[in-house]
Coordinates of C-alpha atoms in Angstrom, one line a residue:
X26 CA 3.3 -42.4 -67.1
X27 CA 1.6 -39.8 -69.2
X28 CA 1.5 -35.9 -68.3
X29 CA -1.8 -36.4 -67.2
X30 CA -0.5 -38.5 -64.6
X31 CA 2.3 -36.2 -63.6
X32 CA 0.4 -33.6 -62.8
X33 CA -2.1 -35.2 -61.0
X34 CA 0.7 -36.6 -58.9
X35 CA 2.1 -33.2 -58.9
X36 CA -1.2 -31.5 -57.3
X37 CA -2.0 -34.2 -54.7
X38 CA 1.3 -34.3 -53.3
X39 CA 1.0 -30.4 -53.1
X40 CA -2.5 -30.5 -51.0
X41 CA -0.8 -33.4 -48.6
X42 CA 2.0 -31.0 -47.9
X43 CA -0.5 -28.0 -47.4
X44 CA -2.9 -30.3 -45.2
X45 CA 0.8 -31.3 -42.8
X46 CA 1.4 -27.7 -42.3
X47 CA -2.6 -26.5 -41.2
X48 CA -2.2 -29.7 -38.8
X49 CA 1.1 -28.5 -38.0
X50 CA 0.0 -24.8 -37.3
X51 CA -3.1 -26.0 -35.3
X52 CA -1.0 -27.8 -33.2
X53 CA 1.2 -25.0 -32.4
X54 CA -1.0 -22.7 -31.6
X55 CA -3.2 -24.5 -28.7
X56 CA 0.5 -25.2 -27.4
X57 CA 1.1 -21.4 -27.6
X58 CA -2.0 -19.9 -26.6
X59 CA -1.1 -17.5 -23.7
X60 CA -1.2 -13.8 -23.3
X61 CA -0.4 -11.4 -19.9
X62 CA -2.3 -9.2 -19.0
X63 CA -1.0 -6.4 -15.8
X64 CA -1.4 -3.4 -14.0
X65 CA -1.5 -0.7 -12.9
X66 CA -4.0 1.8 -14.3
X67 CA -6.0 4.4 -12.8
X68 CA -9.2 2.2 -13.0
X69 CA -7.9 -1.3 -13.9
X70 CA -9.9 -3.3 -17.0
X71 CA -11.6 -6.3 -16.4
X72 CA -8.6 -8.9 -16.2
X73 CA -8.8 -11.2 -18.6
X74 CA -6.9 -14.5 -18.9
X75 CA -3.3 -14.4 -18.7
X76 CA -2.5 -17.9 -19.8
X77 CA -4.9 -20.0 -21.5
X78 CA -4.5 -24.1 -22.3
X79 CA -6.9 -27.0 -23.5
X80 CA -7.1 -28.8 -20.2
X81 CA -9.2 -26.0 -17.4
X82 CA -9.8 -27.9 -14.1
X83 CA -11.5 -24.5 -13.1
X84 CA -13.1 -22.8 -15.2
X85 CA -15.9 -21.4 -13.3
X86 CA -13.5 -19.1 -11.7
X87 CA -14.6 -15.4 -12.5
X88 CA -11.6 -12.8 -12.0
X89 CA -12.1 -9.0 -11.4
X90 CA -9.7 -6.1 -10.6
X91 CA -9.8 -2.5 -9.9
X92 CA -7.3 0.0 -8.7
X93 CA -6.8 3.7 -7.5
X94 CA -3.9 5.8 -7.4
X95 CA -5.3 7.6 -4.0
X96 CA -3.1 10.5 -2.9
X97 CA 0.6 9.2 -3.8
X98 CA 2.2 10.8 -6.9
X99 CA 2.9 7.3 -8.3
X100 CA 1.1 3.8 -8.4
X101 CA 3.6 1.7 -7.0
X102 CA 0.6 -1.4 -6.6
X103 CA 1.4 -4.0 -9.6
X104 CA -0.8 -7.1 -10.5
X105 CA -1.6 -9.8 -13.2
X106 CA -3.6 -13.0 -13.1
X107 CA -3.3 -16.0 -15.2
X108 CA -5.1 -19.2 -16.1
X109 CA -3.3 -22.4 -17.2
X110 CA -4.3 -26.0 -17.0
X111 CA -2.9 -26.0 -13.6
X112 CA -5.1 -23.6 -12.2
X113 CA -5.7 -19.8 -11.9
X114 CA -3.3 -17.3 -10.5
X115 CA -3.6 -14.1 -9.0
X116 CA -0.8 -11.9 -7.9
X117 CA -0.7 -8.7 -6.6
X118 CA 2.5 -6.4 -5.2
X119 CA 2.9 -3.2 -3.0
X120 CA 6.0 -1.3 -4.0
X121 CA 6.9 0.3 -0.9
X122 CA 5.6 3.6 -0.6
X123 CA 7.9 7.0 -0.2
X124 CA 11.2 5.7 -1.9
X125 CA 11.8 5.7 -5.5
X126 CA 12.1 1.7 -6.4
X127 CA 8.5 0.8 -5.2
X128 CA 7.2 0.4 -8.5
X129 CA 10.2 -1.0 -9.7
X130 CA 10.0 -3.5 -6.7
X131 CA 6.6 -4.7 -7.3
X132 CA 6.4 -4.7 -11.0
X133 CA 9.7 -6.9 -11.4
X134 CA 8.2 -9.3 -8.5
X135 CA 4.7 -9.7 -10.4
X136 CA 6.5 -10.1 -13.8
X137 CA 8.7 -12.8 -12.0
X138 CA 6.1 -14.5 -10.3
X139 CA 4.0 -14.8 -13.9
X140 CA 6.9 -16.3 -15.9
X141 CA 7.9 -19.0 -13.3
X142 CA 3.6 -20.0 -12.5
X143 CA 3.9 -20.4 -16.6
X144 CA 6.3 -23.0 -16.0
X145 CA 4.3 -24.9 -13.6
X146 CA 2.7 -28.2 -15.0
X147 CA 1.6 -30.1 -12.2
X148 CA -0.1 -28.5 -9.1
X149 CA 2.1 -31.2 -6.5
X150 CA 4.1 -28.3 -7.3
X151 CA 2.6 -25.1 -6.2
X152 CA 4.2 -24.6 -3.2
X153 CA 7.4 -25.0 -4.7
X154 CA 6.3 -22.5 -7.1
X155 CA 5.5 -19.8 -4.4
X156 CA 9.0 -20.7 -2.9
X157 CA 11.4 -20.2 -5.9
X158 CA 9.0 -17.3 -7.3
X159 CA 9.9 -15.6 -4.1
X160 CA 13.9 -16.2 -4.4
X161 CA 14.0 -15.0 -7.7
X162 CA 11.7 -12.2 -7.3
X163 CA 13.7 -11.1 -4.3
X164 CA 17.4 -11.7 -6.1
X165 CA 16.3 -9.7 -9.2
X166 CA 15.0 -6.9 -7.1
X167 CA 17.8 -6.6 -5.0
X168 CA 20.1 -6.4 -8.2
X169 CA 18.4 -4.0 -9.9
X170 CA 18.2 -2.0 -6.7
X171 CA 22.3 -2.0 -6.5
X172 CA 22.3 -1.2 -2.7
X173 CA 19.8 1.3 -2.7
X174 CA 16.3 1.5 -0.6
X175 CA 13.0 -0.2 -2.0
X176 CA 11.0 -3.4 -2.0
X177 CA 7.6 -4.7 -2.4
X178 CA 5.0 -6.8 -0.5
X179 CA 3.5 -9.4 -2.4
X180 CA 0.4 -11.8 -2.1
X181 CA -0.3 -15.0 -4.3
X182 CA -3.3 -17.0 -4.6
X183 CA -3.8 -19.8 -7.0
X184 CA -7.4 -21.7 -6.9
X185 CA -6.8 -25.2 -8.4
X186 CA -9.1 -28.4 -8.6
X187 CA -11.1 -26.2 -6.3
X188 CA -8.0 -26.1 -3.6
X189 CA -7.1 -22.3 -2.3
X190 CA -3.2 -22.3 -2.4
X191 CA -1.5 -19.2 -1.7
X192 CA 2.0 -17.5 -0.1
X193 CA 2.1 -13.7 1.2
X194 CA 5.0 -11.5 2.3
X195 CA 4.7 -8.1 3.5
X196 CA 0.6 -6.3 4.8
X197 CA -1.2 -7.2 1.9
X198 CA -3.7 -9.4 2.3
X199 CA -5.7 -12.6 1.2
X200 CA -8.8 -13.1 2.5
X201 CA -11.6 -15.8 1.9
X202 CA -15.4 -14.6 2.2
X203 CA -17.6 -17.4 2.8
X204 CA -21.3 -17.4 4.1
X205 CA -21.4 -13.6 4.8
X206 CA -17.8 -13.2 7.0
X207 CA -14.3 -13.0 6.4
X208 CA -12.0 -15.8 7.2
X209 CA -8.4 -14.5 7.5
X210 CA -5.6 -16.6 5.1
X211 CA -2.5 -15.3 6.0
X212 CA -0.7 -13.1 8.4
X213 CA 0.6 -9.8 8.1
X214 CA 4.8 -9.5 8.1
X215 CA 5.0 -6.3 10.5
X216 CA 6.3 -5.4 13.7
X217 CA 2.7 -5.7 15.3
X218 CA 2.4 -8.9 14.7
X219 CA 5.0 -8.8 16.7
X220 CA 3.7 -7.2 19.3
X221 CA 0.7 -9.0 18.9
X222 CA 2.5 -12.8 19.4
X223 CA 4.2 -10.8 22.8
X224 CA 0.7 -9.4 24.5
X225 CA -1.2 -13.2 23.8
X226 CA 2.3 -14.5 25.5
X227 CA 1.3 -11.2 28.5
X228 CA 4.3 -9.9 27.9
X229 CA 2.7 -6.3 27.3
X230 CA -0.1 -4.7 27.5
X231 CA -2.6 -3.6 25.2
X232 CA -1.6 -0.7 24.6
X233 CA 1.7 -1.3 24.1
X234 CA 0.7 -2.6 20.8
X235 CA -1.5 0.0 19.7
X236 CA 0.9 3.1 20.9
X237 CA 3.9 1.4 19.6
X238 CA 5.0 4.0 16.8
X239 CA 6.9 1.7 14.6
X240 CA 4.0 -1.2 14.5
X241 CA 3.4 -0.8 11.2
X242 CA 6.8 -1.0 10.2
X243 CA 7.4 -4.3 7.7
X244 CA 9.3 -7.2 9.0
X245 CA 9.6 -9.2 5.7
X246 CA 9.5 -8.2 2.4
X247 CA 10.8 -9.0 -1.4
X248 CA 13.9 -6.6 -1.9
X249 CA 15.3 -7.4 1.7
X250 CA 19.1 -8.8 1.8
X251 CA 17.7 -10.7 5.0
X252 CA 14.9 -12.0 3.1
X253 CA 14.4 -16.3 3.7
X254 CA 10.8 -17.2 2.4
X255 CA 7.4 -16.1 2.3
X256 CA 4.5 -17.4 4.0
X257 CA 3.3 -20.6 2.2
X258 CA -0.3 -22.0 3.2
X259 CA -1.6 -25.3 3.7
X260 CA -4.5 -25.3 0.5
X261 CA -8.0 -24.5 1.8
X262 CA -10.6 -26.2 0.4
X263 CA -12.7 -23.9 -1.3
X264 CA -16.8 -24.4 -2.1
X265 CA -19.7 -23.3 -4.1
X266 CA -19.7 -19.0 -3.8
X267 CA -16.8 -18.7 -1.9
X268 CA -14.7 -15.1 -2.8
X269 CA -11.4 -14.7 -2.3
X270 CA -9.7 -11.3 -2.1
X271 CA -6.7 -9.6 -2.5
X272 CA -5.9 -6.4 -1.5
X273 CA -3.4 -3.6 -0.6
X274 CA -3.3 -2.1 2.6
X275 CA -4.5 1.4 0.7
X276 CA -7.7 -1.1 0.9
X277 CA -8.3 -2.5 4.3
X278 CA -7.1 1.1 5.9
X279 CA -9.6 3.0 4.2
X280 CA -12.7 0.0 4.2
X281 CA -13.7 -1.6 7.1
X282 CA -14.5 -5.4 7.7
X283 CA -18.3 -4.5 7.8
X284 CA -18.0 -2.3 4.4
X285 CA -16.5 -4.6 2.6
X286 CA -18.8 -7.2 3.6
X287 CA -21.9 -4.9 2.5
X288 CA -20.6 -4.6 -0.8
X289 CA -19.2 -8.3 -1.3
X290 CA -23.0 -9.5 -0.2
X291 CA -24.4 -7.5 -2.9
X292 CA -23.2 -10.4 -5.0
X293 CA -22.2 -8.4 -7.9
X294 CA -19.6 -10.5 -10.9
X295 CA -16.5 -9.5 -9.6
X296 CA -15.5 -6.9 -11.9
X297 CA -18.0 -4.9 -10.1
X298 CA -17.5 -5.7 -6.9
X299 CA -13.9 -4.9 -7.4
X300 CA -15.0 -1.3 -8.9
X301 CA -17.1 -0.9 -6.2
X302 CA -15.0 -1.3 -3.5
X303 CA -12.2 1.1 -4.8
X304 CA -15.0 3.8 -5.6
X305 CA -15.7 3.4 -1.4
X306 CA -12.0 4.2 -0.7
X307 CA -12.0 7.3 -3.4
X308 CA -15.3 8.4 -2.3
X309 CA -13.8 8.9 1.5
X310 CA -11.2 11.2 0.1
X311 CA -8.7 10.8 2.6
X312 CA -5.7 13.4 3.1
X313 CA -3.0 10.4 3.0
X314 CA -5.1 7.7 0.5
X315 CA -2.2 5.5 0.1
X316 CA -2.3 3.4 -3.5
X317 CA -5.0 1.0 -3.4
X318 CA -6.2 -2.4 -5.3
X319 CA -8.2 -4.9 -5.4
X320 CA -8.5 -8.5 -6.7
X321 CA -11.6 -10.6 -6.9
X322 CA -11.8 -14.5 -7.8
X323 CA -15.2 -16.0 -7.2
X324 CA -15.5 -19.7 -7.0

């Protein structure tokens, strides 16, 4: 074989081994393509996708966010969404206001709840998913706490092959606004509901429940040594327009029902909507404006 030869055998083995490692970096990077994205900021940005992959069962789902600091010295409210080929995620914690762990509490929980919904590769497993989230998130909390006071609320939705799944713990809330009303997802983890169950059984009066000075006092929360579980939903089938929200109780105890449902029938994308309704709870200036945010998935 002549030099001619050899070093035309020399070049074209070159290019095959440059052509293996563009396949090769190609391949990687679908694999790899994620990024978080998380609160808090005064105003919150237009949440893009946490977690992207090649497979989206729903990609219609539009996400927007928006937060508010209100009165408090610090934003103990934490959140992140994410989008995988399982479905999308939205997540969204309320340190507990007046000790000094709240933001702690609920950033550690939304950090946990992101890395173990990255992990998820089949959506027969979501509940599971809100289940362990919650243990961990609860047993890293309370170590990092090291016997003192704090925790955090938290409230998990993930919209999959057009299925509302979702777990709560704590007085945040999920809602689902379909057709012009609200229908309530999940429960609130406070001694008025409570209350509440004990008046329906006529146990006490009405105003029992509405004088009792420690109703709003929190029954179940992340950060709790008698913490068990958190409330897991059945999923909800979800259809064409429907808007889910979650919010902190800075929200719903500055808004009510029929304000949020003026601006949520405006029908703005949801990074408005979300911006919108936050702007309503600065604009009413309240002495006591507790942190306040807002996340909006449209369907």
């Amino acid at each position: 074989m002549g030099m001619d030869d050899w070093f035309t055998t020399d070049v074209l083995v070159v290019y095959a081994a440059v052509l293996v490692v563009v396949v090769v970096l190609i391949v990687v990077r679908q694999r790899l393509r994620a990024a978080v994205t998380a609160g808090p900021s005064r105003k919150a940005a237009p949440s893009p996708e946490l977690a992207s992959s090649e497979q989206q069962p729903d990609r219609e789902i539009s996400l927007g966010n928006a937060q508010t600091i209100g009165r408090r010295t610090e934003q103990d409210d934490y959140f992140a969404s994410a989008v995988t080929k399982v479905g999308t995620l939205a997540v969204l914690a309320d340190g507990i206001s007046g000790v000094s762990n709240g933001r702690m509490a609920s950033t550690l929980a939304v950090t946990m709840f992101s890395r173990e919904f990255l992990k998820l590769d089949d959506a027969g497993d979501i509940p599971e998913f809100f289940h362990k989230a919650s243990i961990v998130s609860n047993r890293a909390i309370m170590e990092q706490l090291g016997g003192a006071i704090g925790g955090t609320t938290l409230v998990a939705a993930v919209i999959s092959d057009h299925r509302l799944h979702w777990g709560a713990v704590g007085d945040s809330l999920i809602l689902l606004f379909r057709d012009g009303e609200f229908l309530p997802v999940n429960s609130k983890d406070t001694f008025e509901s409570v209350l509440e169950a004990r008046y329906l059984a006529g146990e006490i009066g009405r105003e029992e429940v509405s004088g009792n000075p420690m109703k709003n006092q929190l029954t179940n929360y992340l950060g709790y040594g008698g913490f068990m579980s958190m409330e897991i939903g059945e999923p909800i089938p979800l259809e064409p327009g429907d808007i889910v929200i979650l919010c902190s109780d800075g929200v719903y105890d500055a808004l009510t029902e029929v304000e949020m449902e003026e601006i949520l029938m405006q029908r703005m994308p949801p990074q408005d909507t979300a911006e919108e309704m936050i702007a309503c709870v600065e604009r009413k200036s309240y002495k006591h404006q507790d942190n306040a945010t807002v996340l909006i998935l449209e369907h």
